[in-house]
XYZ file of C-alpha atoms in Angstrom:
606
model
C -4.403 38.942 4.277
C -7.312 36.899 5.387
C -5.524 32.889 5.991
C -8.828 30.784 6.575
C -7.721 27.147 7.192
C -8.270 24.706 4.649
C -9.311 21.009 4.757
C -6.282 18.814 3.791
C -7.950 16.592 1.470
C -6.388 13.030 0.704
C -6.852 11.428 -2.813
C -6.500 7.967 -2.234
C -7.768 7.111 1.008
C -10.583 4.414 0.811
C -13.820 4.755 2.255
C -17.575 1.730 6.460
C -19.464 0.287 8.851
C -20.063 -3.257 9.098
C -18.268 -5.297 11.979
C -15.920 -2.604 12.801
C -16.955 -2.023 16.510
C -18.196 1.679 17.555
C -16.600 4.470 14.917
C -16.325 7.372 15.872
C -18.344 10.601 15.598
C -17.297 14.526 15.774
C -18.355 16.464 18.508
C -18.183 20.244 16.894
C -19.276 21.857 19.873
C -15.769 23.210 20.362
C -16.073 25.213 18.024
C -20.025 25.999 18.328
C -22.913 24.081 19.736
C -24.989 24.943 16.806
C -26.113 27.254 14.400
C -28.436 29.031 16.403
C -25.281 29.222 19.089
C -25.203 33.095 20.696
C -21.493 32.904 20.215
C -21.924 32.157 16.296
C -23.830 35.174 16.198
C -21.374 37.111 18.727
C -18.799 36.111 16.405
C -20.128 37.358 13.042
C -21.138 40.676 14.694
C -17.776 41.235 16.056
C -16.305 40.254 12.539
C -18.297 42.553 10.885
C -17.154 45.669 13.050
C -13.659 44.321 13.713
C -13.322 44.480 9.800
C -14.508 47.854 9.559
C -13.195 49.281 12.483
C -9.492 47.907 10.885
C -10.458 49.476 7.413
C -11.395 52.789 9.316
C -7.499 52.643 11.383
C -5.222 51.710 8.987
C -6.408 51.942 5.407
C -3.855 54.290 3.548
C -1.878 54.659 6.581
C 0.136 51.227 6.428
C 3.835 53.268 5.118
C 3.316 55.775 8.014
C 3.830 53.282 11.203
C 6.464 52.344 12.882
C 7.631 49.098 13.799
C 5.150 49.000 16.774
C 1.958 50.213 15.261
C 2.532 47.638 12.204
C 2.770 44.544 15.015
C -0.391 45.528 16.563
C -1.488 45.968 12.934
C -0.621 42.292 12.234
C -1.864 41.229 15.394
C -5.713 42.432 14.692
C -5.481 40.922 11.084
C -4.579 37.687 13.016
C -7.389 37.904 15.385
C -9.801 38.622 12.604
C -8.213 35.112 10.615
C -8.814 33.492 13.517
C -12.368 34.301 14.542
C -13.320 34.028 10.725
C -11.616 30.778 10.386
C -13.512 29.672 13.146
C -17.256 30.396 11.857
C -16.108 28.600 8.529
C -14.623 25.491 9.858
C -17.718 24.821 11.543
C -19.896 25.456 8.595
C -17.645 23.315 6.671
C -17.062 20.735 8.541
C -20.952 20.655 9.387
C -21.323 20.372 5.298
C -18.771 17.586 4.671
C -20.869 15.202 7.433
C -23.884 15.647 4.965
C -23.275 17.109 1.880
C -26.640 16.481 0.480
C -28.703 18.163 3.512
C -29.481 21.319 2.037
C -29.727 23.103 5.762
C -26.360 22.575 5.470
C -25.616 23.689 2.487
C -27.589 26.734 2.999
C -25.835 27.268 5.982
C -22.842 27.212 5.177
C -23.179 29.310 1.924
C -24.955 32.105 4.016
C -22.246 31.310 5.976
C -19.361 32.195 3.150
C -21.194 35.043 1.909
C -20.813 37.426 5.461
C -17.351 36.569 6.124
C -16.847 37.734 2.293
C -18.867 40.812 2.878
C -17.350 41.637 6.322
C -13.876 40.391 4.736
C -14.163 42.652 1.983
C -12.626 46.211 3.519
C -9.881 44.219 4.245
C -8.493 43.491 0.853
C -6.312 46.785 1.042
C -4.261 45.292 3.660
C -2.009 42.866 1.467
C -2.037 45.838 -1.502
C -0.613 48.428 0.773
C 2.194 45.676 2.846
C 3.012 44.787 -1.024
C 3.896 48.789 -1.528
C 5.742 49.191 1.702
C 9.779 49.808 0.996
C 11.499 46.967 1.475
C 14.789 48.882 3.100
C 12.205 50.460 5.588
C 10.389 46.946 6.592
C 14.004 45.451 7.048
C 14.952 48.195 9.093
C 11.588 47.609 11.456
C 12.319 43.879 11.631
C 16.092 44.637 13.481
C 13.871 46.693 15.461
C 11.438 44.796 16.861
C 12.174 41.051 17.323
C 8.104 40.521 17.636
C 7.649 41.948 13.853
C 10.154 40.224 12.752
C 8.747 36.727 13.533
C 5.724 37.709 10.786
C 8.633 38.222 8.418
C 7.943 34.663 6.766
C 4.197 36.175 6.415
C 4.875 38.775 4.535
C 7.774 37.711 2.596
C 5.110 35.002 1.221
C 2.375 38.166 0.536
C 5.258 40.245 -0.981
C 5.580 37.467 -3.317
C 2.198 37.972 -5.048
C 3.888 41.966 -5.705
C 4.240 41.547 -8.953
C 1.384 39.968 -9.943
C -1.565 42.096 -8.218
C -4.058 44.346 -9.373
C -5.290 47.667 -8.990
C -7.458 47.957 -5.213
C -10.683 48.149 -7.116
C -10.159 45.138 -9.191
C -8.755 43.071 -6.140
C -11.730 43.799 -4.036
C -14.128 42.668 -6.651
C -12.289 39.645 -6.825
C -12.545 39.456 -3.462
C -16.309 39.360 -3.879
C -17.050 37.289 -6.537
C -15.022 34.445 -5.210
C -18.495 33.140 -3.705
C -19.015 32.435 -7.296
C -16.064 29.721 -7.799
C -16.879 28.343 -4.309
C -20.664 27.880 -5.937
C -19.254 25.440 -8.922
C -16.790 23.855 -5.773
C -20.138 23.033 -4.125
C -21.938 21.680 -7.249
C -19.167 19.595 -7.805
C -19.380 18.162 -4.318
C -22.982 17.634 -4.291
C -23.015 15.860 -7.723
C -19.873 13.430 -6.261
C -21.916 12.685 -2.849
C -25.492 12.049 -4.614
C -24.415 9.745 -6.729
C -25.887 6.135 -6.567
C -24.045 2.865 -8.321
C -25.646 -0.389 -8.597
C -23.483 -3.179 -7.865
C -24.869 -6.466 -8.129
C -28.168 -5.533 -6.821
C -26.845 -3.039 -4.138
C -26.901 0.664 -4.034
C -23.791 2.261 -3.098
C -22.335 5.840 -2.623
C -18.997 6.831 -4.219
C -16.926 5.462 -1.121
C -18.359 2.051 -1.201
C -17.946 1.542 -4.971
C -14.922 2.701 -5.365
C -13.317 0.403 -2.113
C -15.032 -2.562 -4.394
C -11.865 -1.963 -6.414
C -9.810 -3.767 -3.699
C -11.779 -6.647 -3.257
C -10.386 -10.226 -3.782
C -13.453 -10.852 -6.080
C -12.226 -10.147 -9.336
C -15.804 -9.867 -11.127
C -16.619 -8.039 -7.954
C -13.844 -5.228 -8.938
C -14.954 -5.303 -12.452
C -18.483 -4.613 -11.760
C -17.200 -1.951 -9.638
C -14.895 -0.512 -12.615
C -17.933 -0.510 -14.932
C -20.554 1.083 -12.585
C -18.523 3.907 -11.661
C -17.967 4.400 -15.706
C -21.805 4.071 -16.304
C -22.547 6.457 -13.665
C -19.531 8.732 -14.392
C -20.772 9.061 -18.345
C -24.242 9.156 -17.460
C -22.806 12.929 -15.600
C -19.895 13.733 -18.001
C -21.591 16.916 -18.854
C -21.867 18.218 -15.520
C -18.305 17.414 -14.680
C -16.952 18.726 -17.775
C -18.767 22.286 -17.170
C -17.486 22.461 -13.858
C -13.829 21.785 -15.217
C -14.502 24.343 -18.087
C -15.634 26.808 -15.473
C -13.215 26.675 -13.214
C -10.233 26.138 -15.550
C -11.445 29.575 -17.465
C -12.045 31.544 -14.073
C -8.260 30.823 -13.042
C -7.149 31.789 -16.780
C -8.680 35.024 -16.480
C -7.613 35.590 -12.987
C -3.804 34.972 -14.154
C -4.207 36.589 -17.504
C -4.784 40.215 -15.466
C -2.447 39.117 -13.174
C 0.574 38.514 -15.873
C 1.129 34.878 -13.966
C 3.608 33.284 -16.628
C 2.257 29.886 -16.593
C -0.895 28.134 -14.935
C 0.914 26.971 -11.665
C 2.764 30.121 -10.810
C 0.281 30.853 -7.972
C 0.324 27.182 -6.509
C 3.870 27.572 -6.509
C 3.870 30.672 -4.597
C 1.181 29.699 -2.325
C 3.265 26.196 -1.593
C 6.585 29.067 -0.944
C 8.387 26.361 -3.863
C 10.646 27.316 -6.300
C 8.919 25.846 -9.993
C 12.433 24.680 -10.905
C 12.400 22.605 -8.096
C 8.896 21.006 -8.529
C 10.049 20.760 -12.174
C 13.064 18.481 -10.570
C 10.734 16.368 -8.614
C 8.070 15.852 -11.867
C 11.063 15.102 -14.375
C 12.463 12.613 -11.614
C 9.123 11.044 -11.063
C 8.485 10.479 -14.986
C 11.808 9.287 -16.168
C 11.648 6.392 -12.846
C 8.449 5.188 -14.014
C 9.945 1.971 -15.925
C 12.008 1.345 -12.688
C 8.773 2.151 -10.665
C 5.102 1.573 -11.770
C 6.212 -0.589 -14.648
C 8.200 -3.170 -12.728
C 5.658 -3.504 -10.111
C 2.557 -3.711 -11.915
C 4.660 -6.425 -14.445
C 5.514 -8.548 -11.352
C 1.514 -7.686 -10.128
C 0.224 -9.429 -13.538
C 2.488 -12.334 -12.713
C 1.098 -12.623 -9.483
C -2.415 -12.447 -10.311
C -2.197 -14.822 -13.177
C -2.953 -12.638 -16.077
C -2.144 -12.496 -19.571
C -3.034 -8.758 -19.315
C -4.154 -6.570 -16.082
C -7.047 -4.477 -16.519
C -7.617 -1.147 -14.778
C -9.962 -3.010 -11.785
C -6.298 -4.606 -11.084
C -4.438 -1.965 -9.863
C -5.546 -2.143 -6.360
C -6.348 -5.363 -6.298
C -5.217 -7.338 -3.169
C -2.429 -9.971 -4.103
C -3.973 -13.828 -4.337
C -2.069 -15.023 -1.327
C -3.545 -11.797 0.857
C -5.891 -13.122 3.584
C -9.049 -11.281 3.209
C -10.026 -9.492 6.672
C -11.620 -6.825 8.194
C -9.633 -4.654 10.568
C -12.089 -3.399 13.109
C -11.871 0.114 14.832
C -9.807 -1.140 18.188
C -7.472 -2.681 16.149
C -6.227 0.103 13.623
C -6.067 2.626 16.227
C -4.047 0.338 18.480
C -1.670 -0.337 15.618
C -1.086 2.866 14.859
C -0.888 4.610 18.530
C 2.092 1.422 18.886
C 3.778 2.900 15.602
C 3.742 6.469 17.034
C 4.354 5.581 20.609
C 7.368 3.602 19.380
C 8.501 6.638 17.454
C 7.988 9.176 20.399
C 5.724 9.122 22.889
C 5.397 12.416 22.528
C 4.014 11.719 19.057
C 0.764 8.787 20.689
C 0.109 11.857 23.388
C -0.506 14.366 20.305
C -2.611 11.824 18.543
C -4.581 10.395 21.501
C -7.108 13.221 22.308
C -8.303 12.730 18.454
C -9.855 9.092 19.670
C -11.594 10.499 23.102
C -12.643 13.833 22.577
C -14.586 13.556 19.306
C -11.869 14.923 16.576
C -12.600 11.976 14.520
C -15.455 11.153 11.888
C -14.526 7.593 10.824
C -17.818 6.130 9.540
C -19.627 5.873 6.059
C -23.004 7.792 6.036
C -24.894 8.838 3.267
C -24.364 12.307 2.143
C -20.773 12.308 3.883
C -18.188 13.879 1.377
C -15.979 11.189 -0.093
C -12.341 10.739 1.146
C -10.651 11.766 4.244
C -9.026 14.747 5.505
C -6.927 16.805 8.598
C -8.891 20.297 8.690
C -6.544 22.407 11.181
C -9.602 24.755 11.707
C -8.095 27.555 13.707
C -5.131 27.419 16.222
C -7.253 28.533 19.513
C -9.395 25.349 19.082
C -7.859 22.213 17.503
C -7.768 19.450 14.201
C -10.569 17.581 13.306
C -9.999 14.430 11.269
C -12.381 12.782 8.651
C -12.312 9.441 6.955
C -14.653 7.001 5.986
C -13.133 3.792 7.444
C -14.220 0.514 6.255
C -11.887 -1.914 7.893
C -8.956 -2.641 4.913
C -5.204 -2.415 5.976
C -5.599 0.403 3.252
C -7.958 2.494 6.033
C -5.255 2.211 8.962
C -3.038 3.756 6.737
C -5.295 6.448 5.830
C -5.803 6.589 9.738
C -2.159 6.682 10.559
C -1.692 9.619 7.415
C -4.490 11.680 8.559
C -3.340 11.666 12.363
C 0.153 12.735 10.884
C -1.956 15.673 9.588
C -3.702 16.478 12.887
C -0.296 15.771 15.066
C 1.566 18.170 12.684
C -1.488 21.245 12.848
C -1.307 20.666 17.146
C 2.381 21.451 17.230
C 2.426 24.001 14.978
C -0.853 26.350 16.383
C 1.814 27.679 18.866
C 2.790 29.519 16.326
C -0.150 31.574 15.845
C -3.049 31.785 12.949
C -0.820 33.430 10.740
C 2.544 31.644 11.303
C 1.009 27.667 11.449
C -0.463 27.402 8.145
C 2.377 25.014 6.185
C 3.040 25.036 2.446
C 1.334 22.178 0.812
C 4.808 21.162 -0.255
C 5.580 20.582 3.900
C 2.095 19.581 4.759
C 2.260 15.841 3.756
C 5.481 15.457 6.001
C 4.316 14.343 8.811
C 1.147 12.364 6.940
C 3.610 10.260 4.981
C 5.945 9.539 7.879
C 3.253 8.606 10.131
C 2.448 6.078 7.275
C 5.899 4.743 7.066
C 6.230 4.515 11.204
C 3.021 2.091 10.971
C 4.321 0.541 7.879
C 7.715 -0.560 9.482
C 5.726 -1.748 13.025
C 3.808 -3.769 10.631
C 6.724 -5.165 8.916
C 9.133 -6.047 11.906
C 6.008 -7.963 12.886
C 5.672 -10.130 10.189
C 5.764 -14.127 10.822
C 6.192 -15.186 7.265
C 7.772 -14.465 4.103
C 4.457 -14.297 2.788
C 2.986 -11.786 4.831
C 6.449 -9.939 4.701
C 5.849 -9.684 0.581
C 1.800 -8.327 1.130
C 3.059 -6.039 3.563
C 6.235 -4.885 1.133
C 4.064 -5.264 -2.277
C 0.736 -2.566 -0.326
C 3.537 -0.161 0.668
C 5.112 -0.286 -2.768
C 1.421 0.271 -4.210
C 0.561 3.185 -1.995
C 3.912 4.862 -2.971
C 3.111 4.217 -6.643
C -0.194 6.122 -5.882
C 1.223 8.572 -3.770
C 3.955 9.391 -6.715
C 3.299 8.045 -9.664
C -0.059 8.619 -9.693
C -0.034 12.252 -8.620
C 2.764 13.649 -10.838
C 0.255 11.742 -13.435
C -2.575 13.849 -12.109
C 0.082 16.840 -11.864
C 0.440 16.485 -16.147
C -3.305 15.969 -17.034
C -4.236 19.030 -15.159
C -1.207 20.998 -16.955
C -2.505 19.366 -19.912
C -5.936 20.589 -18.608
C -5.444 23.980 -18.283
C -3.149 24.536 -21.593
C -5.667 23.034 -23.664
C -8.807 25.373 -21.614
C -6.462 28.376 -22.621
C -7.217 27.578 -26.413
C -11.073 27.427 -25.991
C -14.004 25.030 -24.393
C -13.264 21.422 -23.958
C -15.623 18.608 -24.487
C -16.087 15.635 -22.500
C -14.188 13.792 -25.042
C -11.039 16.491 -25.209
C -10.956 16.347 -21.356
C -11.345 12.604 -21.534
C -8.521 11.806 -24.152
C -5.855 14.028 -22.002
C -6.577 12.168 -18.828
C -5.870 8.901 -21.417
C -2.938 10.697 -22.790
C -1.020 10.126 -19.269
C -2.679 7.320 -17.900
C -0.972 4.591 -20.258
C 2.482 6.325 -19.884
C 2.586 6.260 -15.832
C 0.774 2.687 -15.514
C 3.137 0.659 -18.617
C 2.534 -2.027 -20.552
C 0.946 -4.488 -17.921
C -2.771 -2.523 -19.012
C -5.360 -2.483 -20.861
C -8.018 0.124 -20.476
C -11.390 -0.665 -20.731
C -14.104 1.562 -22.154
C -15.677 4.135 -19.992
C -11.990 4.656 -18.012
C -11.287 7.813 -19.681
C -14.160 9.480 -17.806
C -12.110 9.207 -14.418
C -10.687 12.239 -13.722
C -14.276 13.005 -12.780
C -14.059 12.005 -9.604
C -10.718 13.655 -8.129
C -11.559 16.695 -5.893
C -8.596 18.244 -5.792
C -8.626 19.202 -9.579
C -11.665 21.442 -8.401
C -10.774 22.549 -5.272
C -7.216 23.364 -5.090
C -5.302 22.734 -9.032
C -1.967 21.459 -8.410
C -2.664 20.560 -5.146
C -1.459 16.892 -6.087
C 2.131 17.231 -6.317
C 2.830 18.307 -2.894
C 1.547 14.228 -2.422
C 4.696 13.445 -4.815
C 6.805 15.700 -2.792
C 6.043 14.476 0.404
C 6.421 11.122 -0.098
C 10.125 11.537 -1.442
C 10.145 13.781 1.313
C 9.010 11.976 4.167
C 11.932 8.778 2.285
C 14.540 10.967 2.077
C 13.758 11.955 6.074
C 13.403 7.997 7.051
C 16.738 6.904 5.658
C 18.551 9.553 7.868
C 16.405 8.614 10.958
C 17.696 4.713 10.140
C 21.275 6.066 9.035
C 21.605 8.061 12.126
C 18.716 7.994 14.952
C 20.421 9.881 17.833
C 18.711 12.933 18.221
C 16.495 12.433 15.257
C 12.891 12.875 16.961
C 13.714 16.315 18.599
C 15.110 17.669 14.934
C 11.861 16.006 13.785
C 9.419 17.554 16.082
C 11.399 21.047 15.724
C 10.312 20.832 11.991
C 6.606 20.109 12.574
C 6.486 22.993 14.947
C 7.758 25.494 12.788
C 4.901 25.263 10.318
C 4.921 27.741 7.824
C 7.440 29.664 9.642
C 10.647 28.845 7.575
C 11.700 27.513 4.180
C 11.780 24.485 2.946
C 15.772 24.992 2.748
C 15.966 25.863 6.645
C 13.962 22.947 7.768
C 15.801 20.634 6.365
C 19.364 21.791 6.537
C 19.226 20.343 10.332
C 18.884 16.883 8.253
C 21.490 17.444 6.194
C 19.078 17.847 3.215
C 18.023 19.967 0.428
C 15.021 19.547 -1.892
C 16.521 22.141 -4.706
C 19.231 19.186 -5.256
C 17.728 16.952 -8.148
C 19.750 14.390 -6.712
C 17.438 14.866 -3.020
C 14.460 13.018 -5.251
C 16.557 10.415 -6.485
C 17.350 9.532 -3.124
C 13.096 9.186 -2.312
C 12.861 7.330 -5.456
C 15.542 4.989 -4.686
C 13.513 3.417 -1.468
C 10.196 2.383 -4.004
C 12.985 1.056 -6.261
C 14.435 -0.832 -3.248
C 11.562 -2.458 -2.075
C 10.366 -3.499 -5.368
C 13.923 -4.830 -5.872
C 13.349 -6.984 -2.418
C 10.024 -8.370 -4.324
C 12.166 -9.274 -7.215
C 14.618 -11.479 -4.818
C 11.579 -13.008 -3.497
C 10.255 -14.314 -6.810
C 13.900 -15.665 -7.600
């Protein structure tokens, strides 16, 4: 039952250093000082034994305790989570500053490999709770109120019943999981040692691909072509790793009679697939009155007969070109959240004085930006790679959403805090729309009002159009893997396949595009990951138009939901809201609010 916290990794955040005053570093030493720390060491011993000495008390003995002896059963398994949660979040996190130094990388695979091996004895925990009668477990949780709060736990590990193996087969799954974290890592250290040339200078990932949003229009499409040279020039490598990785998880689910490819996202996320179904169909048939209106009003704006793919986050022509230094965005967004709550600024204003943020671009630094929760005794770190665009304070004010929402929910525990990836962009998305709407009601012109309107509506687009359009390639993906290997040019035409249909008519696609899905880490990492973006966008509207419908009372409802974490349903949480996200009308109502504000461009043009 091992719950080791996961980095929540953001697709679209930008990545800098020039002119932005002093960016911040993290200071790990909360967790450990270093490697060589006596309490790293402390820690893996006592993980070791603590492992065994749980294997020794309860293995084959889980249907003979009683209410009691299965809490303080729980409660070990929890303390074990948390200590090896601990070790890996620093390893990680140690990794992700420079994923090129290969101390680190040694590190933390050495790392990986003795929590696995200490882990291991522990794999009969979640076979036996899955064989436990279910009349008998209900009649422990009237018993004892304390059990009864890990109900939600198990309820989500009783889910994987039907679908598990045979003890011996699970624990060598268990074990040769270092093996799929292996390919995870070559695909990380390809992404962060790549070099682009862009007129003359030699970039990382982060830097090239934030040349997309420059004013410079030959700038962007120098950009566009570089990352396709460099991107072909490593299509084989990428492609393997897809192959690999798409085959491992087809095997896994074949033995474990999973009916379709994202059955185990879906129960990991505690989502029905009907209702994920509602929010993809919704997303697809709005994308005329979505991405297709806006980027047809974009073209018109920029000029253009046609837009090419170097366009879509281009900044609009009237947009004053600036640099938002450090002081700024964080004062921006601390107003937005302090304007909210000020309970929300207090949450979010350790993260700027204590070292919980990473904000600058170094090379070797993994691309994108992220909330890791590590483990509830110590606290969030944050990592971005800020290089001064509006874009970046958004990316701020999402990723402190992230580390806000993991700080109220640790009370509940290791086990209990963890959120669905479904509920994890919630507070993300709505700290984006809090400094969105600050940003707005500041506005001095109708000009700056449209730049302001036109970069949310973009962001949207790319939070959910773009994602449910990552959501069908990797469907696409992992049908097609199921029918044998795919070649760079199989994997290259599906990504086409949905590119054309989500963007419209306003594009053309130049040559080398169809190589993009190289890049996207979550397609590696964590497959499917990328709706719960979708979801928490119409989400986190849905949630804003009954905080502007009906504000009394709204922020202690709001914060009650962010400190359940993974506690409750979807359903409960947001029945106090008078929501529910298994009504295909609920994503209607999140679609509506793109369609709005594009309808407000619209007007403006008139």
């Amino acid at each position: 039952m091992l719950n080791l916290p996961f980095p929540v990794r953001d697709a679209n955040a930008s990545s800098g250093n020039k002119n932005l005053g002093q960016l911040p570093e993290w200071d790990l030493s909360d967790l450990y000082t270093s490697e060589k720390a006596p309490e790293l060491k402390r820690d893996l011993d006592w993980l070791h034994s603590a492992c065994a000495e749980f294997a020794a008390d309860y293995e084959g003995k889980l249907a003979t305790l009683d209410a009691a002896g299965l809490l303080e059963c729980i409660r070990r398994d929890e303390a074990i989570s948390t200590t090896a949660g601990r070790i890996m979040s620093y390893a990680g996190l140690r990794y992700y500053q420079m994923t090129t130094d290969g101390g680190r990388a040694k590190f933390m695979s050495d790392c990986q490999e003795k929590v696995t091996s200490s882990t291991t004895p522990l794999v009969f925990f979640s076979l036996e709770l899955n064989r436990l009668d279910e009349g008998a477990l209900t009649a422990m949780y009237a018993e004892n109120a304390d059990l009864a709060r890990y109900k939600p736990v198990l309820d989500r590990i009783r889910a994987m019943k039907p679908y598990q193996l045979s003890d011996e087969l699970e624990k060598f799954l268990h074990d040769l999981g270092v093996v799929g974290d292996a390919w995870e890592r070559l695909f990380d250290e390809t992404i962060a040692g790549l070099t682009f040339t862009v007129d003359g200078d030699d970039l990382n990932i982060e830097g090239t691909l934030n040349l997309l949003t420059e004013q410079d229009r030959s700038k962007r499409e120098s950009a566009a072509r570089e990352l396709a040279r460099v991107f072909g020039e490593n299509i084989r490598t990428f492609a393997r790793v897809h192959n690999t990785q798409a085959k491992e998880k087809e095997v896994i689910d074949r033995w474990r009679k999973m009916p379709t490819a994202q059955t185990g996202r879906h129960l990991s996320n505690d989502v029905e697939p009907e209702v994920v179904e509602a929010l993809r169909n919704a997303v697809v048939a709005a994308y005329p009155k979505l991405s297709h209106r806006y980027y047809e009003l974009k073209r018109k704006w920029l000029g253009l007969e046609r837009m090419q793919v170097w366009d879509r986050n281009a900044p609009l022509p009237m947009e004053a070109t600036r640099l938002v230094d450090w002081d700024e965005a964080r004062d921006t967004v601390m107003g937005a959240y302090a304007a909210f709550d000020p309970r929300m600024a207090d949450l979010a204003q350790p993260f700027f004085e204590r070292g919980w943020i990473d904000a600058g671009v170094k090379p070797g630094k993994a691309p994108g930006a992220f909330a890791h929760p590590t483990v509830t005794t110590v606290h969030p770190y944050v990592m971005l790679n800020y290089l001064g665009k509006p874009r970046d304070v958004m990316t701020l004010a999402h990723e402190l959403g992230h580390g806000v929402h993991q700080r109220l929910a640790a009370d509940q525990g290791e086990l209990l805090s963890s959120t669905p990836l479904t509920l994890a962009e919630t507070a993300s998305v709505f700290g984006e729309m809090l400094t969105f709407r600050r940003m707005l009601e500041g506005a001095k012109t109708q000009a700056e009002r449209k730049v302001l309107l036109a970069g949310k509506v973009e962001d949207m687009i790319n939070t959910v159009v773009r994602q449910i359009a990552f959501y069908d390639f990797e469907c696409k993906l992992h049908a097609a893997r199921r029918e044998g290997e795919l070649t760079p040019d199989d994997i290259n035409a599906l990504w086409m396949s949905v590119q054309a249909q989500s963007l419209g008519e306003a594009f053309d696609f130049m040559e080398g595009y169809e190589t993009f899905w190289a890049y996207i880490p979550h397609f590696i990492h964590s497959p499917f990951y990328v709706y719960a973006y979708a979801f928490g966008d119409g989400l986190v509207n849905a949630l804003y138009a009954v905080y502007e419908e009906n504000p009394d009372g709204f922020q202690d409802k709001y914060f009650d939901l962010l400190k359940a974490g993974g506690s409750k349903h979807h359903k409960e949480l947001l029945a106090p809201f008078g929501l529910d996200a298994s009504d295909p009308a609920f994503w209607d109502k999140g679609l509506s609010m793109i369609s709005g504000m594009i309808d407000e461009l619209e007007a403006m043009e008139g």
